[in-house]
Tab-separated table of C-alpha atoms in Angstrom:
chain	number	residue	atom	x	y	z
Z	29	MET	CA	94.255	81.521	83.010
Z	30	THR	CA	92.911	84.639	84.723
Z	31	THR	CA	95.006	86.858	86.993
Z	32	ASN	CA	93.289	85.359	90.044
Z	33	GLN	CA	94.034	81.824	88.851
Z	34	TYR	CA	97.722	82.614	88.336
Z	35	LEU	CA	97.913	84.104	91.847
Z	36	THR	CA	96.010	81.251	93.464
Z	37	ASP	CA	98.308	78.685	91.852
Z	38	PHE	CA	101.462	80.614	92.804
Z	39	TYR	CA	100.597	81.333	96.443
Z	40	SER	CA	99.233	77.842	97.029
Z	41	HIS	CA	102.799	76.590	96.547
Z	42	TYR	CA	104.833	79.578	97.759
Z	43	ASP	CA	106.097	79.850	101.339
Z	44	GLU	CA	105.467	83.530	102.088
Z	45	ASP	CA	106.267	83.133	105.790
Z	46	ASN	CA	109.646	81.609	104.996
Z	47	ARG	CA	110.509	84.491	102.647
Z	48	LEU	CA	110.369	86.946	105.549
Z	49	ALA	CA	112.119	84.623	108.010
Z	50	PHE	CA	115.661	85.019	106.625
Z	51	LYS	CA	117.623	88.074	107.738
Z	52	HIS	CA	117.621	89.536	104.225
Z	53	GLY	CA	113.852	89.000	103.931
Z	54	SER	CA	113.161	90.434	107.368
Z	55	VAL	CA	114.580	93.834	106.380
Z	56	GLU	CA	111.414	94.598	104.392
Z	57	PHE	CA	109.148	93.569	107.284
Z	58	LEU	CA	111.174	95.399	109.940
Z	59	THR	CA	111.343	98.574	107.834
Z	60	THR	CA	107.606	98.575	107.180
Z	61	MET	CA	106.894	98.076	110.883
Z	62	HIS	CA	109.410	100.814	111.716
Z	63	TYR	CA	107.353	103.288	109.662
Z	64	ILE	CA	103.988	101.987	110.865
Z	65	GLU	CA	105.181	102.654	114.407
Z	66	LYS	CA	105.826	106.307	113.486
Z	67	TYR	CA	102.109	106.874	112.826
Z	68	ILE	CA	100.050	104.307	114.693
Z	69	LYS	CA	98.329	105.434	117.895
Z	70	PRO	CA	96.505	103.621	120.693
Z	71	ASP	CA	92.985	102.536	119.665
Z	72	ASP	CA	93.728	102.927	115.939
Z	73	ARG	CA	91.827	100.598	113.602
Z	74	ILE	CA	93.845	98.883	110.892
Z	75	LEU	CA	92.866	97.370	107.555
Z	76	GLU	CA	95.339	95.186	105.683
Z	77	ILE	CA	94.406	94.655	102.037
Z	78	GLY	CA	96.089	91.626	100.507
Z	79	ALA	CA	97.189	90.311	103.881
Z	80	ALA	CA	98.673	87.044	102.535
Z	81	THR	CA	99.366	84.775	105.528
Z	82	GLY	CA	99.064	87.658	107.985
Z	83	ARG	CA	102.581	88.551	109.049
Z	84	TYR	CA	101.717	92.237	109.515
Z	85	SER	CA	98.117	91.729	110.645
Z	86	HIS	CA	99.063	89.286	113.387
Z	87	ALA	CA	102.049	91.352	114.527
Z	88	LEU	CA	99.793	94.385	114.979
Z	89	ALA	CA	96.897	92.451	116.522
Z	90	ARG	CA	99.289	90.967	119.084
Z	91	ARG	CA	100.200	94.498	120.084
Z	92	GLY	CA	96.562	95.124	120.937
Z	93	TYR	CA	95.291	96.808	117.788
Z	94	GLU	CA	91.973	96.007	116.117
Z	95	VAL	CA	92.786	94.590	112.689
Z	96	ASP	CA	90.602	93.667	109.729
Z	97	ALA	CA	92.273	91.825	106.878
Z	98	VAL	CA	91.313	91.067	103.280
Z	99	GLU	CA	92.962	88.323	101.224
Z	100	LEU	CA	92.203	86.901	97.794
Z	101	VAL	CA	93.840	83.450	97.977
Z	102	GLU	CA	92.059	80.767	100.018
Z	103	HIS	CA	95.315	78.951	100.853
Z	104	ASN	CA	96.713	82.137	102.415
Z	105	ILE	CA	93.499	82.616	104.402
Z	106	GLU	CA	93.811	79.083	105.818
Z	107	VAL	CA	97.397	79.783	106.939
Z	108	PHE	CA	96.323	83.183	108.308
Z	109	ARG	CA	93.609	81.562	110.439
Z	110	SER	CA	95.989	78.873	111.690
Z	111	HIS	CA	98.259	81.612	113.053
Z	112	THR	CA	95.499	83.477	114.877
Z	113	GLN	CA	95.821	83.548	118.665
Z	114	THR	CA	92.827	83.799	120.996
Z	115	LYS	CA	93.818	87.229	122.319
Z	116	GLU	CA	93.881	88.821	118.868
Z	117	ASN	CA	91.092	91.227	117.887
Z	118	ILE	CA	91.298	90.333	114.199
Z	119	THR	CA	89.109	89.347	111.246
Z	120	ILE	CA	89.959	87.889	107.832
Z	121	THR	CA	87.686	88.216	104.804
Z	122	GLN	CA	88.158	86.816	101.322
Z	123	GLY	CA	88.075	89.689	98.886
Z	124	ASN	CA	89.703	91.648	96.106
Z	125	ALA	CA	91.643	94.910	96.468
Z	126	LEU	CA	89.685	96.331	93.523
Z	127	ASP	CA	86.360	96.075	95.353
Z	128	LEU	CA	86.215	96.784	99.075
Z	129	SER	CA	82.474	97.486	99.051
Z	130	ALA	CA	82.098	95.338	102.179
Z	131	PHE	CA	84.003	98.045	104.072
Z	132	PRO	CA	82.539	101.506	104.768
Z	133	ASP	CA	84.058	104.856	103.891
Z	134	ASN	CA	86.344	106.734	106.304
Z	135	THR	CA	86.769	103.899	108.796
Z	136	TYR	CA	90.437	102.992	109.260
Z	137	ASP	CA	93.301	104.942	110.781
Z	138	ILE	CA	96.015	102.847	109.124
Z	139	THR	CA	95.476	101.075	105.796
Z	140	LEU	CA	98.079	98.642	104.471
Z	141	LEU	CA	98.220	97.837	100.747
Z	142	LEU	CA	101.405	95.801	100.874
Z	143	GLY	CA	100.877	93.202	98.150
Z	144	PRO	CA	98.056	93.819	95.674
Z	145	LEU	CA	99.943	96.388	93.589
Z	146	TYR	CA	102.536	93.691	92.842
Z	147	HIS	CA	99.892	91.854	90.820
Z	148	LEU	CA	97.930	94.559	89.007
Z	149	TYR	CA	99.030	95.199	85.444
Z	150	SER	CA	97.084	98.238	84.225
Z	151	LYS	CA	97.161	101.825	85.420
Z	152	LYS	CA	93.371	101.688	85.753
Z	153	ASP	CA	93.459	98.694	88.114
Z	154	LYS	CA	96.307	100.081	90.202
Z	155	GLN	CA	94.492	103.374	90.664
Z	156	GLN	CA	91.278	101.531	91.513
Z	157	ALA	CA	93.070	99.619	94.278
Z	158	LEU	CA	94.585	102.844	95.573
Z	159	ARG	CA	91.211	104.599	95.333
Z	160	GLU	CA	89.550	101.886	97.413
Z	161	ALA	CA	92.314	101.992	100.025
Z	162	ILE	CA	91.948	105.761	100.277
Z	163	ARG	CA	88.145	105.566	100.436
Z	164	VAL	CA	88.065	103.280	103.484
Z	165	THR	CA	90.688	105.352	105.317
Z	166	ARG	CA	89.452	108.148	107.548
Z	167	PRO	CA	90.550	111.756	106.812
Z	168	GLY	CA	93.974	112.184	108.368
Z	169	GLY	CA	94.631	108.435	108.231
Z	170	VAL	CA	97.780	106.970	106.702
Z	171	ILE	CA	98.046	104.520	103.800
Z	172	PHE	CA	101.072	102.317	103.080
Z	173	ALA	CA	101.342	101.103	99.453
Z	174	ALA	CA	104.121	98.687	98.443
Z	175	TYR	CA	105.674	98.106	95.015
Z	176	VAL	CA	108.253	95.826	93.365
Z	177	ILE	CA	111.015	97.848	91.699
Z	178	SER	CA	112.302	96.798	88.296
Z	179	ASP	CA	115.968	97.789	88.322
Z	180	SER	CA	116.889	95.767	91.394
Z	181	CYS	CA	115.175	92.710	89.900
Z	182	ILE	CA	117.048	93.115	86.613
Z	183	LEU	CA	120.393	93.563	88.379
Z	184	ASP	CA	119.970	90.859	91.019
Z	185	GLU	CA	117.715	88.160	89.564
Z	186	GLY	CA	118.710	88.829	85.958
Z	187	PHE	CA	122.378	89.699	85.697
Z	188	GLN	CA	123.693	88.467	89.072
Z	189	ARG	CA	121.737	85.251	89.729
Z	190	GLY	CA	120.618	84.312	86.245
Z	191	GLN	CA	117.092	83.531	87.406
Z	192	PHE	CA	115.896	84.958	84.120
Z	193	ASN	CA	117.655	85.751	80.846
Z	194	VAL	CA	117.745	89.526	80.366
Z	195	ALA	CA	118.497	89.257	76.649
Z	196	GLY	CA	115.649	86.760	76.302
Z	197	TYR	CA	113.260	89.125	78.054
Z	198	ILE	CA	114.315	91.877	75.665
Z	199	ARG	CA	113.586	89.596	72.696
Z	200	LYS	CA	110.141	88.811	74.157
Z	201	GLY	CA	109.369	92.509	74.485
Z	202	LEU	CA	109.237	92.407	78.295
Z	203	ILE	CA	112.263	94.706	78.721
Z	204	ASP	CA	112.827	97.748	76.533
Z	205	PRO	CA	116.333	97.494	74.978
Z	206	LEU	CA	117.028	101.232	75.344
Z	207	SER	CA	115.396	102.370	78.596
Z	208	PHE	CA	115.212	98.926	80.266
Z	209	ASP	CA	111.646	99.701	81.299
Z	210	THR	CA	109.757	96.482	81.991
Z	211	LYS	CA	106.367	95.175	80.949
Z	212	SER	CA	104.482	92.390	82.730
Z	213	GLU	CA	101.413	90.245	82.168
Z	214	PRO	CA	99.431	88.103	84.674
Z	215	LYS	CA	101.446	84.988	83.767
Z	216	ASP	CA	104.595	86.876	84.873
Z	217	LEU	CA	103.003	87.217	88.357
Z	218	PHE	CA	104.788	90.418	89.370
Z	219	GLU	CA	104.451	93.935	87.984
Z	220	LEU	CA	107.773	95.788	88.100
Z	221	VAL	CA	107.812	99.585	88.272
Z	222	ARG	CA	110.023	102.610	88.804
Z	223	LYS	CA	109.377	105.621	91.015
Z	224	GLU	CA	108.236	107.745	88.081
Z	225	ASN	CA	105.463	105.195	87.453
Z	226	ILE	CA	104.367	105.486	91.097
Z	227	ASP	CA	104.428	109.276	90.950
Z	228	ASP	CA	102.215	109.135	87.860
Z	229	LEU	CA	99.730	106.801	89.580
Z	230	MET	CA	99.494	109.051	92.626
Z	231	SER	CA	99.176	112.328	90.702
Z	232	VAL	CA	95.353	112.060	90.544
Z	233	PHE	CA	94.791	111.620	94.279
Z	234	PRO	CA	94.400	114.498	96.787
Z	235	VAL	CA	96.777	113.014	99.347
Z	236	THR	CA	100.023	114.110	100.983
Z	237	ARG	CA	103.112	111.932	100.618
Z	238	LEU	CA	104.855	111.482	103.955
Z	239	HIS	CA	107.666	109.127	102.945
Z	240	TYR	CA	108.856	107.160	99.946
Z	241	VAL	CA	110.973	104.355	101.375
Z	242	ALA	CA	113.366	101.764	99.957
Z	243	SER	CA	111.927	99.074	102.196
Z	244	ASP	CA	114.640	96.457	101.720
Z	245	GLY	CA	117.381	98.615	100.216
Z	246	PHE	CA	120.238	96.493	98.897
Z	247	ALA	CA	119.431	93.519	101.152
Z	248	LEU	CA	118.219	91.155	98.421
Z	249	CYS	CA	121.167	91.924	96.161
Z	250	MET	CA	123.565	91.050	99.007
Z	251	ARG	CA	121.377	88.412	100.647
Z	252	GLU	CA	124.180	85.922	101.343
Z	253	ALA	CA	126.207	88.560	103.183
Z	254	VAL	CA	123.180	89.757	105.160
Z	255	ASP	CA	122.151	86.221	106.143
Z	256	ALA	CA	125.716	85.499	107.325
Z	257	MET	CA	125.793	88.501	109.692
Z	258	ASP	CA	125.838	87.871	113.405
Z	259	ASP	CA	123.104	89.598	115.391
Z	260	ASP	CA	125.202	92.628	116.358
Z	261	THR	CA	126.304	93.222	112.775
Z	262	PHE	CA	122.756	92.825	111.524
Z	263	GLU	CA	121.523	95.388	114.060
Z	264	LEU	CA	124.216	97.788	112.833
Z	265	TYR	CA	123.197	97.070	109.226
Z	266	LEU	CA	119.571	97.899	110.092
Z	267	LYS	CA	120.676	101.210	111.632
Z	268	TYR	CA	122.504	102.020	108.401
Z	269	HIS	CA	119.481	100.991	106.346
Z	270	TYR	CA	117.037	103.120	108.375
Z	271	ALA	CA	119.412	106.085	108.048
Z	272	THR	CA	119.595	105.794	104.250
Z	273	CYS	CA	116.329	104.230	103.085
Z	274	GLU	CA	114.803	107.569	102.037
Z	275	ARG	CA	117.858	108.827	100.152
Z	276	GLU	CA	116.804	109.541	96.582
Z	277	ASP	CA	120.139	108.422	95.150
Z	278	LEU	CA	119.659	104.908	96.592
Z	279	MET	CA	115.979	104.316	95.788
Z	280	GLY	CA	116.407	102.403	92.537
Z	281	ILE	CA	118.492	99.617	94.063
Z	282	SER	CA	115.722	98.476	96.405
Z	283	SER	CA	113.667	95.435	95.417
Z	284	HIS	CA	110.602	96.829	97.212
Z	285	THR	CA	109.477	100.320	98.125
Z	286	ILE	CA	106.667	101.730	100.248
Z	287	ASP	CA	104.798	104.889	99.375
Z	288	ILE	CA	103.388	106.312	102.616
Z	289	PHE	CA	100.781	109.043	102.340
Z	290	ARG	CA	98.097	110.789	104.373
Z	291	LYS	CA	94.466	111.143	103.300
């Protein structure tokens, strides 16, 4: 199967909306929106690349922004369209993050690349997706690029929850037995990285990093405790998370991070 076929099969059966509906899942969404709100201005144009079912695109369109979205998987596009309200100034196009030739240079004020880098397995492809996102963003615009971080996945899904066998992954050559670096292929669906990998990807681009953010912090590792919080406790937890999500000593425990940079 090709990468696109693996993704189409996975997302045709995966409930992306439900993932973000639980308190622990909402931390990632709320954190990303928290940082978008730091930079977005009235009349800004937004492009979301790899929009999935449109959680971010619709949230921003309902606040009055003009949003264009690109999504690879037809099932996600159908769900995206079903969520569209008449007042939204929004478009959805089927396309690939590696080729945004349908979109002109220097057009968007805010560009969101919040999913595609999860599913690109070579440095060349990741940099091509980043290059395209940068190209369509106007000078001075801000790009948000999201990643899945390996150490949190090993600790939580491997050792804590037993969703995969760490020793088995080492035997298969997917986890290095000394450094615990990870290696993924399209059939694994998700590419897991560390911050040094992201720094290496970004080293070739003439952009300015504004923030590197642990977008869900420790929320997935303590998901049962987060989901059990009452609303007041959860609000306090979010305040703690926002206060600490850029601390370098806590970055590696996050399941997802966002690299935020200015063109």
